[in-house]
C-alpha atoms as a PDB file:
ATOM      1  CA  UNK A   1     149.258 107.204-121.003  1.00  0.00           C
ATOM      2  CA  UNK A   2     145.658 108.139-121.659  1.00  0.00           C
ATOM      3  CA  UNK A   3     144.110 108.515-125.124  1.00  0.00           C
ATOM      4  CA  UNK A   4     142.051 111.691-125.567  1.00  0.00           C
ATOM      5  CA  UNK A   5     138.482 110.826-126.611  1.00  0.00           C
ATOM      6  CA  UNK A   6     138.358 113.887-128.869  1.00  0.00           C
ATOM      7  CA  UNK A   7     141.672 114.316-130.713  1.00  0.00           C
ATOM      8  CA  UNK A   8     142.941 110.748-130.093  1.00  0.00           C
ATOM      9  CA  UNK A   9     146.360 111.983-128.933  1.00  0.00           C
ATOM     10  CA  UNK A  10     148.022 110.394-125.917  1.00  0.00           C
ATOM     11  CA  UNK A  11     148.666 112.412-122.786  1.00  0.00           C
ATOM     12  CA  UNK A  12     149.862 111.875-119.251  1.00  0.00           C
ATOM     13  CA  UNK A  13     148.289 113.300-116.093  1.00  0.00           C
ATOM     14  CA  UNK A  14     150.679 113.353-113.122  1.00  0.00           C
ATOM     15  CA  UNK A  15     149.182 111.944-109.930  1.00  0.00           C
ATOM     16  CA  UNK A  16     148.962 114.544-107.155  1.00  0.00           C
ATOM     17  CA  UNK A  17     147.287 114.838-103.770  1.00  0.00           C
ATOM     18  CA  UNK A  18     144.440 116.877-105.312  1.00  0.00           C
ATOM     19  CA  UNK A  19     143.593 114.427-108.117  1.00  0.00           C
ATOM     20  CA  UNK A  20     144.478 111.098-106.494  1.00  0.00           C
ATOM     21  CA  UNK A  21     140.838 110.161-105.835  1.00  0.00           C
ATOM     22  CA  UNK A  22     139.408 111.744-108.980  1.00  0.00           C
ATOM     23  CA  UNK A  23     138.580 109.899-112.173  1.00  0.00           C
ATOM     24  CA  UNK A  24     141.287 110.070-114.798  1.00  0.00           C
ATOM     25  CA  UNK A  25     140.492 112.835-117.322  1.00  0.00           C
ATOM     26  CA  UNK A  26     139.411 111.648-120.775  1.00  0.00           C
ATOM     27  CA  UNK A  27     140.305 114.880-122.578  1.00  0.00           C
ATOM     28  CA  UNK A  28     143.830 116.130-123.141  1.00  0.00           C
ATOM     29  CA  UNK A  29     144.620 119.600-121.695  1.00  0.00           C
ATOM     30  CA  UNK A  30     144.311 121.248-125.136  1.00  0.00           C
ATOM     31  CA  UNK A  31     140.828 119.826-125.872  1.00  0.00           C
ATOM     32  CA  UNK A  32     139.665 120.459-122.315  1.00  0.00           C
ATOM     33  CA  UNK A  33     140.654 124.128-122.696  1.00  0.00           C
ATOM     34  CA  UNK A  34     138.593 124.389-125.903  1.00  0.00           C
ATOM     35  CA  UNK A  35     135.488 123.100-124.100  1.00  0.00           C
ATOM     36  CA  UNK A  36     136.120 125.416-121.147  1.00  0.00           C
ATOM     37  CA  UNK A  37     136.227 128.419-123.506  1.00  0.00           C
ATOM     38  CA  UNK A  38     132.634 127.614-124.585  1.00  0.00           C
ATOM     39  CA  UNK A  39     131.291 127.126-121.068  1.00  0.00           C
ATOM     40  CA  UNK A  40     127.937 128.819-120.619  1.00  0.00           C
ATOM     41  CA  UNK A  41     127.949 131.597-118.016  1.00  0.00           C
ATOM     42  CA  UNK A  42     124.511 131.776-116.362  1.00  0.00           C
ATOM     43  CA  UNK A  43     124.918 135.448-115.436  1.00  0.00           C
ATOM     44  CA  UNK A  44     122.183 137.736-116.833  1.00  0.00           C
ATOM     45  CA  UNK A  45     120.354 134.886-118.529  1.00  0.00           C
ATOM     46  CA  UNK A  46     116.733 133.810-118.525  1.00  0.00           C
ATOM     47  CA  UNK A  47     116.289 131.499-115.518  1.00  0.00           C
ATOM     48  CA  UNK A  48     114.164 129.140-117.629  1.00  0.00           C
ATOM     49  CA  UNK A  49     115.809 128.868-121.081  1.00  0.00           C
ATOM     50  CA  UNK A  50     119.238 130.426-120.356  1.00  0.00           C
ATOM     51  CA  UNK A  51     118.960 132.938-123.190  1.00  0.00           C
ATOM     52  CA  UNK A  52     121.257 135.929-122.695  1.00  0.00           C
ATOM     53  CA  UNK A  53     119.077 138.900-121.768  1.00  0.00           C
ATOM     54  CA  UNK A  54     119.669 142.282-123.363  1.00  0.00           C
ATOM     55  CA  UNK A  55     120.697 145.173-121.134  1.00  0.00           C
ATOM     56  CA  UNK A  56     117.647 146.364-119.210  1.00  0.00           C
ATOM     57  CA  UNK A  57     115.578 143.348-120.301  1.00  0.00           C
ATOM     58  CA  UNK A  58     113.865 141.632-117.363  1.00  0.00           C
ATOM     59  CA  UNK A  59     111.668 139.264-119.362  1.00  0.00           C
ATOM     60  CA  UNK A  60     112.796 136.652-121.886  1.00  0.00           C
ATOM     61  CA  UNK A  61     110.986 137.442-125.138  1.00  0.00           C
ATOM     62  CA  UNK A  62     111.523 133.897-126.451  1.00  0.00           C
ATOM     63  CA  UNK A  63     109.750 132.380-123.432  1.00  0.00           C
ATOM     64  CA  UNK A  64     106.985 134.996-123.630  1.00  0.00           C
ATOM     65  CA  UNK A  65     106.465 134.113-127.308  1.00  0.00           C
ATOM     66  CA  UNK A  66     106.378 130.365-126.618  1.00  0.00           C
ATOM     67  CA  UNK A  67     104.021 130.801-123.657  1.00  0.00           C
ATOM     68  CA  UNK A  68     101.356 132.151-126.010  1.00  0.00           C
ATOM     69  CA  UNK A  69     101.162 128.740-127.675  1.00  0.00           C
ATOM     70  CA  UNK A  70     102.626 126.069-125.398  1.00  0.00           C
ATOM     71  CA  UNK A  71     102.844 124.916-121.809  1.00  0.00           C
ATOM     72  CA  UNK A  72     106.415 125.961-121.120  1.00  0.00           C
ATOM     73  CA  UNK A  73     109.141 123.589-120.074  1.00  0.00           C
ATOM     74  CA  UNK A  74     110.087 124.029-116.430  1.00  0.00           C
ATOM     75  CA  UNK A  75     113.864 124.286-116.890  1.00  0.00           C
ATOM     76  CA  UNK A  76     116.590 123.989-119.529  1.00  0.00           C
ATOM     77  CA  UNK A  77     119.795 122.326-118.372  1.00  0.00           C
ATOM     78  CA  UNK A  78     122.780 123.147-120.557  1.00  0.00           C
ATOM     79  CA  UNK A  79     126.489 123.711-119.927  1.00  0.00           C
ATOM     80  CA  UNK A  80     127.849 125.017-123.239  1.00  0.00           C
ATOM     81  CA  UNK A  81     127.267 127.758-125.781  1.00  0.00           C
ATOM     82  CA  UNK A  82     126.644 126.722-129.367  1.00  0.00           C
ATOM     83  CA  UNK A  83     129.636 128.528-130.802  1.00  0.00           C
ATOM     84  CA  UNK A  84     133.286 128.055-131.720  1.00  0.00           C
ATOM     85  CA  UNK A  85     134.761 124.691-130.873  1.00  0.00           C
ATOM     86  CA  UNK A  86     131.529 123.138-129.577  1.00  0.00           C
ATOM     87  CA  UNK A  87     129.537 124.220-132.639  1.00  0.00           C
ATOM     88  CA  UNK A  88     132.179 122.798-134.993  1.00  0.00           C
ATOM     89  CA  UNK A  89     132.196 119.443-133.179  1.00  0.00           C
ATOM     90  CA  UNK A  90     128.398 119.107-133.141  1.00  0.00           C
ATOM     91  CA  UNK A  91     128.220 119.886-136.863  1.00  0.00           C
ATOM     92  CA  UNK A  92     130.949 117.326-137.567  1.00  0.00           C
ATOM     93  CA  UNK A  93     129.022 114.767-135.496  1.00  0.00           C
ATOM     94  CA  UNK A  94     125.583 115.398-137.029  1.00  0.00           C
ATOM     95  CA  UNK A  95     126.242 116.439-140.602  1.00  0.00           C
ATOM     96  CA  UNK A  96     129.462 114.549-141.365  1.00  0.00           C
ATOM     97  CA  UNK A  97     128.439 111.418-139.468  1.00  0.00           C
ATOM     98  CA  UNK A  98     131.483 111.303-137.190  1.00  0.00           C
ATOM     99  CA  UNK A  99     129.929 108.832-134.740  1.00  0.00           C
ATOM    100  CA  UNK A 100     133.188 108.498-132.759  1.00  0.00           C
ATOM    101  CA  UNK A 101     132.536 111.956-131.299  1.00  0.00           C
ATOM    102  CA  UNK A 102     129.646 110.517-129.275  1.00  0.00           C
ATOM    103  CA  UNK A 103     132.188 109.360-126.688  1.00  0.00           C
ATOM    104  CA  UNK A 104     133.516 112.895-126.425  1.00  0.00           C
ATOM    105  CA  UNK A 105     130.031 114.369-125.983  1.00  0.00           C
ATOM    106  CA  UNK A 106     129.142 111.706-123.430  1.00  0.00           C
ATOM    107  CA  UNK A 107     131.977 113.013-121.247  1.00  0.00           C
ATOM    108  CA  UNK A 108     130.501 116.516-121.298  1.00  0.00           C
ATOM    109  CA  UNK A 109     126.799 115.762-120.838  1.00  0.00           C
ATOM    110  CA  UNK A 110     125.781 115.990-117.191  1.00  0.00           C
ATOM    111  CA  UNK A 111     122.345 114.781-116.129  1.00  0.00           C
ATOM    112  CA  UNK A 112     120.348 116.946-113.712  1.00  0.00           C
ATOM    113  CA  UNK A 113     120.291 115.645-110.155  1.00  0.00           C
ATOM    114  CA  UNK A 114     116.511 115.459-110.187  1.00  0.00           C
ATOM    115  CA  UNK A 115     114.807 112.107-110.708  1.00  0.00           C
ATOM    116  CA  UNK A 116     112.481 111.733-113.709  1.00  0.00           C
ATOM    117  CA  UNK A 117     109.938 109.109-114.647  1.00  0.00           C
ATOM    118  CA  UNK A 118     111.057 109.152-118.286  1.00  0.00           C
ATOM    119  CA  UNK A 119     114.170 110.316-120.131  1.00  0.00           C
ATOM    120  CA  UNK A 120     113.014 110.961-123.685  1.00  0.00           C
ATOM    121  CA  UNK A 121     115.326 111.750-126.620  1.00  0.00           C
ATOM    122  CA  UNK A 122     114.029 114.171-129.238  1.00  0.00           C
ATOM    123  CA  UNK A 123     113.755 111.978-132.361  1.00  0.00           C
ATOM    124  CA  UNK A 124     115.033 112.881-135.788  1.00  0.00           C
ATOM    125  CA  UNK A 125     113.367 111.641-138.993  1.00  0.00           C
ATOM    126  CA  UNK A 126     114.137 108.063-139.970  1.00  0.00           C
ATOM    127  CA  UNK A 127     115.463 109.226-143.356  1.00  0.00           C
ATOM    128  CA  UNK A 128     118.103 111.433-141.723  1.00  0.00           C
ATOM    129  CA  UNK A 129     119.170 108.750-139.247  1.00  0.00           C
ATOM    130  CA  UNK A 130     119.503 106.259-142.109  1.00  0.00           C
ATOM    131  CA  UNK A 131     121.623 108.718-144.076  1.00  0.00           C
ATOM    132  CA  UNK A 132     124.081 109.290-141.221  1.00  0.00           C
ATOM    133  CA  UNK A 133     123.677 105.643-139.971  1.00  0.00           C
ATOM    134  CA  UNK A 134     122.863 106.648-136.381  1.00  0.00           C
ATOM    135  CA  UNK A 135     120.595 108.846-134.281  1.00  0.00           C
ATOM    136  CA  UNK A 136     122.732 111.602-132.707  1.00  0.00           C
ATOM    137  CA  UNK A 137     120.889 111.853-129.387  1.00  0.00           C
ATOM    138  CA  UNK A 138     120.314 108.125-128.849  1.00  0.00           C
ATOM    139  CA  UNK A 139     123.907 107.346-129.785  1.00  0.00           C
ATOM    140  CA  UNK A 140     125.114 109.822-127.159  1.00  0.00           C
ATOM    141  CA  UNK A 141     122.864 108.338-124.470  1.00  0.00           C
ATOM    142  CA  UNK A 142     123.976 104.811-125.331  1.00  0.00           C
ATOM    143  CA  UNK A 143     127.593 105.891-125.103  1.00  0.00           C
ATOM    144  CA  UNK A 144     126.895 107.326-121.657  1.00  0.00           C
ATOM    145  CA  UNK A 145     124.968 104.146-120.690  1.00  0.00           C
ATOM    146  CA  UNK A 146     121.784 106.083-119.895  1.00  0.00           C
ATOM    147  CA  UNK A 147     118.486 104.207-120.073  1.00  0.00           C
ATOM    148  CA  UNK A 148     115.903 106.132-122.084  1.00  0.00           C
ATOM    149  CA  UNK A 149     112.390 105.767-123.524  1.00  0.00           C
ATOM    150  CA  UNK A 150     111.673 106.443-127.186  1.00  0.00           C
ATOM    151  CA  UNK A 151     108.152 107.769-126.639  1.00  0.00           C
ATOM    152  CA  UNK A 152     108.100 110.019-129.707  1.00  0.00           C
ATOM    153  CA  UNK A 153     108.495 109.695-133.446  1.00  0.00           C
ATOM    154  CA  UNK A 154     108.702 112.414-136.087  1.00  0.00           C
ATOM    155  CA  UNK A 155     108.020 112.986-139.752  1.00  0.00           C
ATOM    156  CA  UNK A 156     110.561 114.295-142.229  1.00  0.00           C
ATOM    157  CA  UNK A 157     110.666 118.067-141.840  1.00  0.00           C
ATOM    158  CA  UNK A 158     112.854 120.951-143.026  1.00  0.00           C
ATOM    159  CA  UNK A 159     116.152 121.254-141.185  1.00  0.00           C
ATOM    160  CA  UNK A 160     115.696 123.712-138.336  1.00  0.00           C
ATOM    161  CA  UNK A 161     119.093 125.295-139.029  1.00  0.00           C
ATOM    162  CA  UNK A 162     117.847 126.361-142.467  1.00  0.00           C
ATOM    163  CA  UNK A 163     114.661 128.066-141.233  1.00  0.00           C
ATOM    164  CA  UNK A 164     114.094 131.539-139.849  1.00  0.00           C
ATOM    165  CA  UNK A 165     112.453 131.975-136.443  1.00  0.00           C
ATOM    166  CA  UNK A 166     109.202 133.059-138.117  1.00  0.00           C
ATOM    167  CA  UNK A 167     109.107 130.003-140.399  1.00  0.00           C
ATOM    168  CA  UNK A 168     109.787 127.682-137.466  1.00  0.00           C
ATOM    169  CA  UNK A 169     106.875 129.228-135.589  1.00  0.00           C
ATOM    170  CA  UNK A 170     104.465 128.379-138.408  1.00  0.00           C
ATOM    171  CA  UNK A 171     105.489 124.741-138.816  1.00  0.00           C
ATOM    172  CA  UNK A 172     102.903 122.116-137.917  1.00  0.00           C
ATOM    173  CA  UNK A 173     103.821 119.885-134.986  1.00  0.00           C
ATOM    174  CA  UNK A 174     105.932 117.082-136.546  1.00  0.00           C
ATOM    175  CA  UNK A 175     105.886 114.783-133.515  1.00  0.00           C
ATOM    176  CA  UNK A 176     103.622 111.861-132.702  1.00  0.00           C
ATOM    177  CA  UNK A 177     103.393 109.584-129.704  1.00  0.00           C
ATOM    178  CA  UNK A 178     105.056 106.243-130.367  1.00  0.00           C
ATOM    179  CA  UNK A 179     103.929 104.524-127.175  1.00  0.00           C
ATOM    180  CA  UNK A 180     100.551 104.185-125.484  1.00  0.00           C
ATOM    181  CA  UNK A 181     102.000 104.262-121.971  1.00  0.00           C
ATOM    182  CA  UNK A 182     100.046 106.057-119.265  1.00  0.00           C
ATOM    183  CA  UNK A 183     101.907 109.336-118.753  1.00  0.00           C
ATOM    184  CA  UNK A 184      99.483 110.962-116.325  1.00  0.00           C
ATOM    185  CA  UNK A 185     101.324 113.000-113.668  1.00  0.00           C
ATOM    186  CA  UNK A 186     104.739 111.825-114.923  1.00  0.00           C
ATOM    187  CA  UNK A 187     107.859 113.987-115.030  1.00  0.00           C
ATOM    188  CA  UNK A 188     109.787 113.999-118.303  1.00  0.00           C
ATOM    189  CA  UNK A 189     113.333 115.011-119.203  1.00  0.00           C
ATOM    190  CA  UNK A 190     113.530 115.739-122.930  1.00  0.00           C
ATOM    191  CA  UNK A 191     117.048 115.398-124.343  1.00  0.00           C
ATOM    192  CA  UNK A 192     118.369 117.037-127.499  1.00  0.00           C
ATOM    193  CA  UNK A 193     121.711 118.190-128.863  1.00  0.00           C
ATOM    194  CA  UNK A 194     121.003 121.929-129.316  1.00  0.00           C
ATOM    195  CA  UNK A 195     118.482 124.429-127.954  1.00  0.00           C
ATOM    196  CA  UNK A 196     117.897 127.410-130.261  1.00  0.00           C
ATOM    197  CA  UNK A 197     114.423 128.968-130.348  1.00  0.00           C
ATOM    198  CA  UNK A 198     112.844 126.240-128.204  1.00  0.00           C
ATOM    199  CA  UNK A 199     110.243 125.417-130.847  1.00  0.00           C
ATOM    200  CA  UNK A 200     111.361 121.797-131.302  1.00  0.00           C
ATOM    201  CA  UNK A 201     111.297 120.779-127.636  1.00  0.00           C
ATOM    202  CA  UNK A 202     108.016 122.619-127.039  1.00  0.00           C
ATOM    203  CA  UNK A 203     106.400 120.861-129.996  1.00  0.00           C
ATOM    204  CA  UNK A 204     107.530 117.587-128.424  1.00  0.00           C
ATOM    205  CA  UNK A 205     106.315 118.732-125.014  1.00  0.00           C
ATOM    206  CA  UNK A 206     102.912 119.628-126.472  1.00  0.00           C
ATOM    207  CA  UNK A 207     102.340 115.985-127.432  1.00  0.00           C
ATOM    208  CA  UNK A 208     103.289 114.858-123.921  1.00  0.00           C
ATOM    209  CA  UNK A 209     101.230 117.495-122.099  1.00  0.00           C
ATOM    210  CA  UNK A 210      98.240 116.286-124.104  1.00  0.00           C
ATOM    211  CA  UNK A 211      98.774 113.017-122.214  1.00  0.00           C
ATOM    212  CA  UNK A 212      98.642 114.857-118.875  1.00  0.00           C
ATOM    213  CA  UNK A 213     102.284 114.756-117.848  1.00  0.00           C
ATOM    214  CA  UNK A 214     103.092 116.769-114.733  1.00  0.00           C
ATOM    215  CA  UNK A 215     106.112 118.663-116.051  1.00  0.00           C
ATOM    216  CA  UNK A 216     108.911 118.622-118.595  1.00  0.00           C
ATOM    217  CA  UNK A 217     112.527 119.738-118.320  1.00  0.00           C
ATOM    218  CA  UNK A 218     115.028 119.837-121.170  1.00  0.00           C
ATOM    219  CA  UNK A 219     118.699 118.803-121.323  1.00  0.00           C
ATOM    220  CA  UNK A 220     120.944 119.772-124.234  1.00  0.00           C
ATOM    221  CA  UNK A 221     124.651 119.858-124.975  1.00  0.00           C
ATOM    222  CA  UNK A 222     124.555 123.467-126.132  1.00  0.00           C
ATOM    223  CA  UNK A 223     122.326 126.503-126.649  1.00  0.00           C
END
């Protein structure tokens, strides 16, 4: 019997010809179905940030807005929509401090096949990490046994979920470089839990592009 990493119930997966060589699933059928329901369909979405385009819209207005201020990320990698079951789990993880869910998220996070010089988690303020006793992104990467570089630090700032798009746009860049490593011509994968307006990851990218990185991609659990 296998213990589901999400609901902790025990379940049995019969061995068949089709799954004999596959890894044993870590989610029970019920939890797996909930994740599948939130799977992000890439049809009619911005090829860069995966925002759903309105009917007749051939340009992503979010990317056009960001391009006026930042060097844009090259590509967002994301498999799930921030809604329903996935949204509830992320909120439970971040705001209720349910650190055990990191194992569940680690099962769902798939790294891009491309090789990067640095995998960089988006930091959260020290005060918030101390309050919840862990950093959500770093905890997830540790659970998945992914080596990463903490190149950035951040000041305490208003919670992004509580700000309108306009207010986010007028925030000063909260990020600072934590390391003096030579980043010239390096490729960076920024990793965060959620992509919404893109302001957070582009603020982080701005600090790195100032150090002459070659490009930045972004990986998140949901958008």
